[in-house]
């Protein structure tokens, strides 16, 4: 009998304790836009990312001379170097650099999973590359959606559902939880056109009001990079295989 591993979905950081298990890989997902920006950053040569949950921690790093990205309410926080638009990381300016980042939900989800054995960063941008790597690890996987201020959100759910779909299709994984099955069906409904499917979603409305349509189109287009950010100590580096 094949010993199939589990791939499950946790819809918000506040539910993490209900889903966490020993020896599990946690995939932190914040499609709009934190984990998409992190994938874009590594794809463009950033050396290391230090995610922090609060503006106070970010400020402390800034005072020590670090490059610091800070987002709140979808905008760059005054006094910091950049925000979480993926395009901000594509200029070549940050090649080889360490960037500290704090965002409303994504970096909070990352720190919530600090007790996990392994943490990687997922987005639609690295969907297939990360799926292939997860399939090879032979470990249970938990997709942790960042949500919005601990509320369910559609875009992270769809992305988590895409990982569930890919991992189950390998024949090596199953899902038990209704949260995972729901995510998979939502992904199937959305996959022909994520941007259109999310038209009425709260985050699309929020970012549209800030004129961030181009960011959304980029973040919602799957498989633009093979970059897999992986946690090492309390920071992220590019997974080298
Ligand atoms: O919550 C987050 O981590 C952000 O990515 C939110 S926003 O896309 O900047 O609105």
PDB file of C-alpha atoms and ligand atoms in Angstrom:
ATOM      1  CA  UNK A   1       0.000   0.000   0.000  1.00  0.00           C
ATOM      2  CA  UNK A   2       1.334   3.483  -0.872  1.00  0.00           C
ATOM      3  CA  UNK A   3       1.874   5.733   2.140  1.00  0.00           C
ATOM      4  CA  UNK A   4       0.332   8.919   0.793  1.00  0.00           C
ATOM      5  CA  UNK A   5       1.262  12.207   2.428  1.00  0.00           C
ATOM      6  CA  UNK A   6      -1.282  14.889   3.368  1.00  0.00           C
ATOM      7  CA  UNK A   7      -1.691  18.243   1.680  1.00  0.00           C
ATOM      8  CA  UNK A   8      -4.004  20.505   3.656  1.00  0.00           C
ATOM      9  CA  UNK A   9      -5.073  24.158   3.648  1.00  0.00           C
ATOM     10  CA  UNK A  10      -5.340  26.531   6.600  1.00  0.00           C
ATOM     11  CA  UNK A  11      -7.343  29.597   5.592  1.00  0.00           C
ATOM     12  CA  UNK A  12      -6.020  32.164   8.078  1.00  0.00           C
ATOM     13  CA  UNK A  13      -3.053  32.494  10.461  1.00  0.00           C
ATOM     14  CA  UNK A  14      -5.412  32.435  13.468  1.00  0.00           C
ATOM     15  CA  UNK A  15      -6.380  28.835  12.583  1.00  0.00           C
ATOM     16  CA  UNK A  16      -2.770  27.674  12.269  1.00  0.00           C
ATOM     17  CA  UNK A  17      -2.687  25.869  15.635  1.00  0.00           C
ATOM     18  CA  UNK A  18      -5.630  23.677  14.517  1.00  0.00           C
ATOM     19  CA  UNK A  19      -3.744  22.423  11.465  1.00  0.00           C
ATOM     20  CA  UNK A  20      -0.086  22.323  12.439  1.00  0.00           C
ATOM     21  CA  UNK A  21       1.675  18.969  12.815  1.00  0.00           C
ATOM     22  CA  UNK A  22       5.202  17.753  13.411  1.00  0.00           C
ATOM     23  CA  UNK A  23       7.437  17.138  10.448  1.00  0.00           C
ATOM     24  CA  UNK A  24       5.322  19.210   8.057  1.00  0.00           C
ATOM     25  CA  UNK A  25       6.369  21.668   5.366  1.00  0.00           C
ATOM     26  CA  UNK A  26       4.423  24.924   5.610  1.00  0.00           C
ATOM     27  CA  UNK A  27       3.847  26.880   2.391  1.00  0.00           C
ATOM     28  CA  UNK A  28       3.100  30.516   3.281  1.00  0.00           C
ATOM     29  CA  UNK A  29       0.871  32.148   0.650  1.00  0.00           C
ATOM     30  CA  UNK A  30      -0.014  35.812   0.192  1.00  0.00           C
ATOM     31  CA  UNK A  31      -0.743  36.167  -3.511  1.00  0.00           C
ATOM     32  CA  UNK A  32      -1.652  39.872  -3.233  1.00  0.00           C
ATOM     33  CA  UNK A  33       1.133  40.693  -2.792  1.00  0.00           C
ATOM     34  CA  UNK A  34       3.720  39.774  -0.164  1.00  0.00           C
ATOM     35  CA  UNK A  35       4.740  36.280  -1.242  1.00  0.00           C
ATOM     36  CA  UNK A  36       4.533  37.223  -4.926  1.00  0.00           C
ATOM     37  CA  UNK A  37       6.906  40.122  -4.217  1.00  0.00           C
ATOM     38  CA  UNK A  38       9.279  37.755  -2.382  1.00  0.00           C
ATOM     39  CA  UNK A  39       9.357  35.356  -5.344  1.00  0.00           C
ATOM     40  CA  UNK A  40       9.971  38.296  -7.709  1.00  0.00           C
ATOM     41  CA  UNK A  41      12.743  39.572  -5.422  1.00  0.00           C
ATOM     42  CA  UNK A  42      14.679  36.295  -5.470  1.00  0.00           C
ATOM     43  CA  UNK A  43      14.029  35.954  -9.186  1.00  0.00           C
ATOM     44  CA  UNK A  44      15.775  39.308  -9.550  1.00  0.00           C
ATOM     45  CA  UNK A  45      18.847  38.477  -7.512  1.00  0.00           C
ATOM     46  CA  UNK A  46      17.965  39.506  -3.952  1.00  0.00           C
ATOM     47  CA  UNK A  47      20.219  37.495  -1.621  1.00  0.00           C
ATOM     48  CA  UNK A  48      18.214  37.346   1.591  1.00  0.00           C
ATOM     49  CA  UNK A  49      14.823  38.491   2.919  1.00  0.00           C
ATOM     50  CA  UNK A  50      14.124  38.995   6.607  1.00  0.00           C
ATOM     51  CA  UNK A  51      10.324  39.025   7.157  1.00  0.00           C
ATOM     52  CA  UNK A  52       9.191  40.782  10.355  1.00  0.00           C
ATOM     53  CA  UNK A  53       5.654  41.114  11.661  1.00  0.00           C
ATOM     54  CA  UNK A  54       5.657  44.660  13.045  1.00  0.00           C
ATOM     55  CA  UNK A  55       6.600  48.164  11.944  1.00  0.00           C
ATOM     56  CA  UNK A  56       8.582  48.546  15.173  1.00  0.00           C
ATOM     57  CA  UNK A  57      10.846  45.637  14.251  1.00  0.00           C
ATOM     58  CA  UNK A  58      11.177  47.025  10.727  1.00  0.00           C
ATOM     59  CA  UNK A  59      12.137  50.436  12.108  1.00  0.00           C
ATOM     60  CA  UNK A  60      14.785  48.882  14.341  1.00  0.00           C
ATOM     61  CA  UNK A  61      16.385  47.267  11.283  1.00  0.00           C
ATOM     62  CA  UNK A  62      16.157  50.554   9.373  1.00  0.00           C
ATOM     63  CA  UNK A  63      18.065  52.299  12.146  1.00  0.00           C
ATOM     64  CA  UNK A  64      20.792  49.683  11.828  1.00  0.00           C
ATOM     65  CA  UNK A  65      21.191  50.567   8.130  1.00  0.00           C
ATOM     66  CA  UNK A  66      19.211  47.747   6.485  1.00  0.00           C
ATOM     67  CA  UNK A  67      17.132  48.213   3.333  1.00  0.00           C
ATOM     68  CA  UNK A  68      13.562  47.915   4.638  1.00  0.00           C
ATOM     69  CA  UNK A  69      10.275  47.349   2.794  1.00  0.00           C
ATOM     70  CA  UNK A  70       7.108  48.227   4.693  1.00  0.00           C
ATOM     71  CA  UNK A  71       3.487  48.058   3.570  1.00  0.00           C
ATOM     72  CA  UNK A  72       0.310  48.955   5.422  1.00  0.00           C
ATOM     73  CA  UNK A  73      -3.122  49.510   3.793  1.00  0.00           C
ATOM     74  CA  UNK A  74      -1.556  48.537   0.460  1.00  0.00           C
ATOM     75  CA  UNK A  75       0.875  51.463   0.481  1.00  0.00           C
ATOM     76  CA  UNK A  76       4.543  52.057   1.261  1.00  0.00           C
ATOM     77  CA  UNK A  77       4.872  53.259   4.831  1.00  0.00           C
ATOM     78  CA  UNK A  78       6.480  56.699   4.957  1.00  0.00           C
ATOM     79  CA  UNK A  79      10.188  56.656   5.723  1.00  0.00           C
ATOM     80  CA  UNK A  80      10.843  53.149   4.354  1.00  0.00           C
ATOM     81  CA  UNK A  81      12.656  52.194   1.161  1.00  0.00           C
ATOM     82  CA  UNK A  82       9.979  50.254  -0.733  1.00  0.00           C
ATOM     83  CA  UNK A  83       6.693  48.414  -0.347  1.00  0.00           C
ATOM     84  CA  UNK A  84       5.454  45.083  -1.641  1.00  0.00           C
ATOM     85  CA  UNK A  85       4.874  45.744  -5.297  1.00  0.00           C
ATOM     86  CA  UNK A  86       6.709  42.941  -7.165  1.00  0.00           C
ATOM     87  CA  UNK A  87       7.811  45.588  -9.683  1.00  0.00           C
ATOM     88  CA  UNK A  88       9.743  47.370  -6.921  1.00  0.00           C
ATOM     89  CA  UNK A  89      12.116  44.405  -6.778  1.00  0.00           C
ATOM     90  CA  UNK A  90      12.716  44.141 -10.508  1.00  0.00           C
ATOM     91  CA  UNK A  91      14.909  47.179 -11.096  1.00  0.00           C
ATOM     92  CA  UNK A  92      18.232  45.397 -10.536  1.00  0.00           C
ATOM     93  CA  UNK A  93      18.902  47.779  -7.631  1.00  0.00           C
ATOM     94  CA  UNK A  94      18.629  45.067  -4.968  1.00  0.00           C
ATOM     95  CA  UNK A  95      20.768  42.364  -6.563  1.00  0.00           C
ATOM     96  CA  UNK A  96      22.881  40.684  -3.868  1.00  0.00           C
ATOM     97  CA  UNK A  97      21.175  42.668  -1.096  1.00  0.00           C
ATOM     98  CA  UNK A  98      19.391  41.713   2.125  1.00  0.00           C
ATOM     99  CA  UNK A  99      15.914  43.210   2.446  1.00  0.00           C
ATOM    100  CA  UNK A 100      13.839  43.364   5.607  1.00  0.00           C
ATOM    101  CA  UNK A 101      10.098  43.325   4.921  1.00  0.00           C
ATOM    102  CA  UNK A 102       6.913  43.836   6.895  1.00  0.00           C
ATOM    103  CA  UNK A 103       3.418  43.652   5.352  1.00  0.00           C
ATOM    104  CA  UNK A 104      -0.115  43.593   6.718  1.00  0.00           C
ATOM    105  CA  UNK A 105      -0.721  39.864   6.401  1.00  0.00           C
ATOM    106  CA  UNK A 106       2.033  37.976   4.567  1.00  0.00           C
ATOM    107  CA  UNK A 107       4.898  38.523   6.985  1.00  0.00           C
ATOM    108  CA  UNK A 108       2.562  37.875   9.897  1.00  0.00           C
ATOM    109  CA  UNK A 109       1.672  34.472   8.427  1.00  0.00           C
ATOM    110  CA  UNK A 110       5.393  33.750   8.035  1.00  0.00           C
ATOM    111  CA  UNK A 111       6.101  34.501  11.688  1.00  0.00           C
ATOM    112  CA  UNK A 112       2.985  32.566  12.797  1.00  0.00           C
ATOM    113  CA  UNK A 113       4.561  29.422  11.337  1.00  0.00           C
ATOM    114  CA  UNK A 114       7.875  29.999  13.145  1.00  0.00           C
ATOM    115  CA  UNK A 115       7.602  26.626  14.924  1.00  0.00           C
ATOM    116  CA  UNK A 116       7.222  24.692  11.648  1.00  0.00           C
ATOM    117  CA  UNK A 117       9.975  22.273  10.704  1.00  0.00           C
ATOM    118  CA  UNK A 118      10.309  23.802   7.229  1.00  0.00           C
ATOM    119  CA  UNK A 119       8.790  26.904   5.651  1.00  0.00           C
ATOM    120  CA  UNK A 120       8.736  27.847   1.977  1.00  0.00           C
ATOM    121  CA  UNK A 121       7.101  30.739   0.155  1.00  0.00           C
ATOM    122  CA  UNK A 122       4.359  29.996  -2.358  1.00  0.00           C
ATOM    123  CA  UNK A 123       2.518  32.103  -4.893  1.00  0.00           C
ATOM    124  CA  UNK A 124       0.961  31.571  -8.292  1.00  0.00           C
ATOM    125  CA  UNK A 125       4.267  32.812  -9.730  1.00  0.00           C
ATOM    126  CA  UNK A 126       6.200  29.729  -8.583  1.00  0.00           C
ATOM    127  CA  UNK A 127       3.266  27.282  -8.582  1.00  0.00           C
ATOM    128  CA  UNK A 128       4.698  24.483 -10.734  1.00  0.00           C
ATOM    129  CA  UNK A 129       8.305  24.783  -9.557  1.00  0.00           C
ATOM    130  CA  UNK A 130       7.292  24.640  -5.904  1.00  0.00           C
ATOM    131  CA  UNK A 131       4.757  21.851  -6.519  1.00  0.00           C
ATOM    132  CA  UNK A 132       7.465  19.702  -8.117  1.00  0.00           C
ATOM    133  CA  UNK A 133       9.812  20.311  -5.192  1.00  0.00           C
ATOM    134  CA  UNK A 134       7.105  19.526  -2.610  1.00  0.00           C
ATOM    135  CA  UNK A 135       6.242  16.268  -4.385  1.00  0.00           C
ATOM    136  CA  UNK A 136       9.890  15.166  -4.073  1.00  0.00           C
ATOM    137  CA  UNK A 137      10.140  15.860  -0.316  1.00  0.00           C
ATOM    138  CA  UNK A 138       7.900  12.996   0.856  1.00  0.00           C
ATOM    139  CA  UNK A 139       6.500  15.051   3.759  1.00  0.00           C
ATOM    140  CA  UNK A 140       3.067  16.351   4.759  1.00  0.00           C
ATOM    141  CA  UNK A 141       2.349  19.843   3.421  1.00  0.00           C
ATOM    142  CA  UNK A 142       0.264  22.622   4.940  1.00  0.00           C
ATOM    143  CA  UNK A 143      -0.650  25.591   2.734  1.00  0.00           C
ATOM    144  CA  UNK A 144      -1.039  28.563   5.086  1.00  0.00           C
ATOM    145  CA  UNK A 145      -3.092  31.342   3.500  1.00  0.00           C
ATOM    146  CA  UNK A 146      -2.321  34.777   4.905  1.00  0.00           C
ATOM    147  CA  UNK A 147      -5.891  36.002   4.419  1.00  0.00           C
ATOM    148  CA  UNK A 148      -6.774  39.590   5.229  1.00  0.00           C
ATOM    149  CA  UNK A 149      -6.487  40.527   8.901  1.00  0.00           C
ATOM    150  CA  UNK A 150      -7.410  36.959   9.840  1.00  0.00           C
ATOM    151  CA  UNK A 151     -10.350  36.812   7.465  1.00  0.00           C
ATOM    152  CA  UNK A 152     -10.717  34.311   4.642  1.00  0.00           C
ATOM    153  CA  UNK A 153      -9.571  35.615   1.263  1.00  0.00           C
ATOM    154  CA  UNK A 154     -10.220  34.276  -2.214  1.00  0.00           C
ATOM    155  CA  UNK A 155      -6.863  34.752  -3.926  1.00  0.00           C
ATOM    156  CA  UNK A 156      -4.814  32.872  -1.310  1.00  0.00           C
ATOM    157  CA  UNK A 157      -7.432  30.107  -1.240  1.00  0.00           C
ATOM    158  CA  UNK A 158      -7.269  29.695  -5.015  1.00  0.00           C
ATOM    159  CA  UNK A 159      -3.484  29.492  -4.921  1.00  0.00           C
ATOM    160  CA  UNK A 160      -3.584  26.970  -2.046  1.00  0.00           C
ATOM    161  CA  UNK A 161      -6.135  24.981  -4.075  1.00  0.00           C
ATOM    162  CA  UNK A 162      -3.741  24.955  -7.027  1.00  0.00           C
ATOM    163  CA  UNK A 163      -1.018  23.396  -4.846  1.00  0.00           C
ATOM    164  CA  UNK A 164      -3.550  20.823  -3.573  1.00  0.00           C
ATOM    165  CA  UNK A 165      -4.565  19.996  -7.157  1.00  0.00           C
ATOM    166  CA  UNK A 166      -0.939  19.575  -8.320  1.00  0.00           C
ATOM    167  CA  UNK A 167       0.135  17.489  -5.333  1.00  0.00           C
ATOM    168  CA  UNK A 168      -2.875  15.161  -5.505  1.00  0.00           C
ATOM    169  CA  UNK A 169      -2.341  14.744  -9.255  1.00  0.00           C
ATOM    170  CA  UNK A 170       1.109  13.283  -8.465  1.00  0.00           C
ATOM    171  CA  UNK A 171      -0.605  10.307  -6.809  1.00  0.00           C
ATOM    172  CA  UNK A 172       1.534  10.813  -3.686  1.00  0.00           C
ATOM    173  CA  UNK A 173      -0.819  13.057  -1.680  1.00  0.00           C
ATOM    174  CA  UNK A 174      -4.355  13.102  -0.331  1.00  0.00           C
ATOM    175  CA  UNK A 175      -6.397  15.761   1.495  1.00  0.00           C
ATOM    176  CA  UNK A 176      -8.691  14.993   4.421  1.00  0.00           C
ATOM    177  CA  UNK A 177      -9.820  18.442   5.471  1.00  0.00           C
ATOM    178  CA  UNK A 178     -12.861  20.206   4.016  1.00  0.00           C
ATOM    179  CA  UNK A 179     -10.760  23.412   3.943  1.00  0.00           C
ATOM    180  CA  UNK A 180      -8.471  21.729   1.393  1.00  0.00           C
ATOM    181  CA  UNK A 181     -11.268  20.241  -0.694  1.00  0.00           C
ATOM    182  CA  UNK A 182     -13.022  23.630  -0.832  1.00  0.00           C
ATOM    183  CA  UNK A 183      -9.783  25.334  -1.914  1.00  0.00           C
ATOM    184  CA  UNK A 184      -9.291  22.786  -4.702  1.00  0.00           C
ATOM    185  CA  UNK A 185     -12.819  23.344  -6.072  1.00  0.00           C
ATOM    186  CA  UNK A 186     -12.445  27.117  -5.913  1.00  0.00           C
ATOM    187  CA  UNK A 187      -9.180  26.821  -7.833  1.00  0.00           C
ATOM    188  CA  UNK A 188     -10.909  24.716 -10.497  1.00  0.00           C
ATOM    189  CA  UNK A 189     -13.559  27.407 -10.903  1.00  0.00           C
ATOM    190  CA  UNK A 190     -10.963  30.159 -11.156  1.00  0.00           C
ATOM    191  CA  UNK A 191      -8.145  28.610 -13.143  1.00  0.00           C
ATOM    192  CA  UNK A 192      -9.165  29.729 -16.642  1.00  0.00           C
ATOM    193  CA  UNK A 193      -8.893  33.369 -15.630  1.00  0.00           C
ATOM    194  CA  UNK A 194      -7.855  34.209 -12.077  1.00  0.00           C
ATOM    195  CA  UNK A 195      -8.049  37.929 -12.712  1.00  0.00           C
ATOM    196  CA  UNK A 196     -11.666  37.785 -13.911  1.00  0.00           C
ATOM    197  CA  UNK A 197     -12.706  35.287 -11.220  1.00  0.00           C
ATOM    198  CA  UNK A 198     -11.441  37.627  -8.522  1.00  0.00           C
ATOM    199  CA  UNK A 199     -13.171  40.677 -10.003  1.00  0.00           C
ATOM    200  CA  UNK A 200     -15.486  41.177  -7.048  1.00  0.00           C
ATOM    201  CA  UNK A 201     -13.036  40.039  -4.359  1.00  0.00           C
ATOM    202  CA  UNK A 202     -12.309  42.423  -1.520  1.00  0.00           C
ATOM    203  CA  UNK A 203      -8.578  42.573  -2.172  1.00  0.00           C
ATOM    204  CA  UNK A 204      -9.012  43.282  -5.876  1.00  0.00           C
ATOM    205  CA  UNK A 205     -11.335  46.141  -4.997  1.00  0.00           C
ATOM    206  CA  UNK A 206      -8.863  47.425  -2.409  1.00  0.00           C
ATOM    207  CA  UNK A 207      -5.888  47.374  -4.790  1.00  0.00           C
ATOM    208  CA  UNK A 208      -7.904  48.688  -7.749  1.00  0.00           C
ATOM    209  CA  UNK A 209      -8.724  51.762  -5.681  1.00  0.00           C
ATOM    210  CA  UNK A 210      -4.952  52.283  -5.299  1.00  0.00           C
ATOM    211  CA  UNK A 211      -4.366  51.929  -9.076  1.00  0.00           C
ATOM    212  CA  UNK A 212      -2.510  48.638  -8.617  1.00  0.00           C
ATOM    213  CA  UNK A 213      -4.100  46.708 -11.485  1.00  0.00           C
ATOM    214  CA  UNK A 214      -0.714  45.911 -13.077  1.00  0.00           C
ATOM    215  CA  UNK A 215       0.536  44.404  -9.810  1.00  0.00           C
ATOM    216  CA  UNK A 216      -2.574  42.237  -9.627  1.00  0.00           C
ATOM    217  CA  UNK A 217      -2.255  41.020 -13.209  1.00  0.00           C
ATOM    218  CA  UNK A 218       1.358  40.050 -12.580  1.00  0.00           C
ATOM    219  CA  UNK A 219       0.629  38.302  -9.260  1.00  0.00           C
ATOM    220  CA  UNK A 220      -2.306  36.380 -10.760  1.00  0.00           C
ATOM    221  CA  UNK A 221      -0.354  35.011 -13.742  1.00  0.00           C
ATOM    222  CA  UNK A 222       0.960  31.538 -12.836  1.00  0.00           C
ATOM    223  CA  UNK A 223       4.433  30.131 -13.404  1.00  0.00           C
ATOM    224  CA  UNK A 224       6.586  33.146 -14.109  1.00  0.00           C
ATOM    225  CA  UNK A 225       9.545  31.946 -12.019  1.00  0.00           C
ATOM    226  CA  UNK A 226      11.227  28.833 -10.649  1.00  0.00           C
ATOM    227  CA  UNK A 227      12.403  30.728  -7.563  1.00  0.00           C
ATOM    228  CA  UNK A 228      11.558  28.975  -4.289  1.00  0.00           C
ATOM    229  CA  UNK A 229      12.240  31.091  -1.196  1.00  0.00           C
ATOM    230  CA  UNK A 230      13.006  28.835   1.779  1.00  0.00           C
ATOM    231  CA  UNK A 231      13.433  29.675   5.459  1.00  0.00           C
ATOM    232  CA  UNK A 232      16.879  29.333   6.953  1.00  0.00           C
ATOM    233  CA  UNK A 233      17.025  30.353  10.647  1.00  0.00           C
ATOM    234  CA  UNK A 234      14.583  33.296  10.694  1.00  0.00           C
ATOM    235  CA  UNK A 235      15.196  34.627   7.198  1.00  0.00           C
ATOM    236  CA  UNK A 236      14.580  33.506   3.612  1.00  0.00           C
ATOM    237  CA  UNK A 237      17.062  32.509   0.950  1.00  0.00           C
ATOM    238  CA  UNK A 238      16.694  31.095  -2.516  1.00  0.00           C
ATOM    239  CA  UNK A 239      16.464  27.295  -2.499  1.00  0.00           C
ATOM    240  CA  UNK A 240      19.421  25.930  -4.457  1.00  0.00           C
ATOM    241  CA  UNK A 241      19.090  22.337  -5.581  1.00  0.00           C
TER     242      UNK A 241
HETATM  243  O1  LIG B   1      -1.101  41.789   3.436  1.00  0.00           O
HETATM  244  C1  LIG B   1      -0.068  41.795   2.819  1.00  0.00           C
HETATM  245  O2  LIG B   1       0.901  41.157   3.189  1.00  0.00           O
HETATM  246  C2  LIG B   1      -0.008  42.676   1.615  1.00  0.00           C
HETATM  247  O3  LIG B   1       0.600  42.030   0.565  1.00  0.00           O
HETATM  248  C3  LIG B   1      -1.270  43.409   1.350  1.00  0.00           C
HETATM  249  S1  LIG B   1      -1.319  44.479  -0.035  1.00  0.00           S
HETATM  250  O4  LIG B   1      -1.272  43.710  -1.256  1.00  0.00           O
HETATM  251  O5  LIG B   1      -0.235  45.406  -0.004  1.00  0.00           O
HETATM  252  O6  LIG B   1      -2.609  45.168   0.061  1.00  0.00           O
END
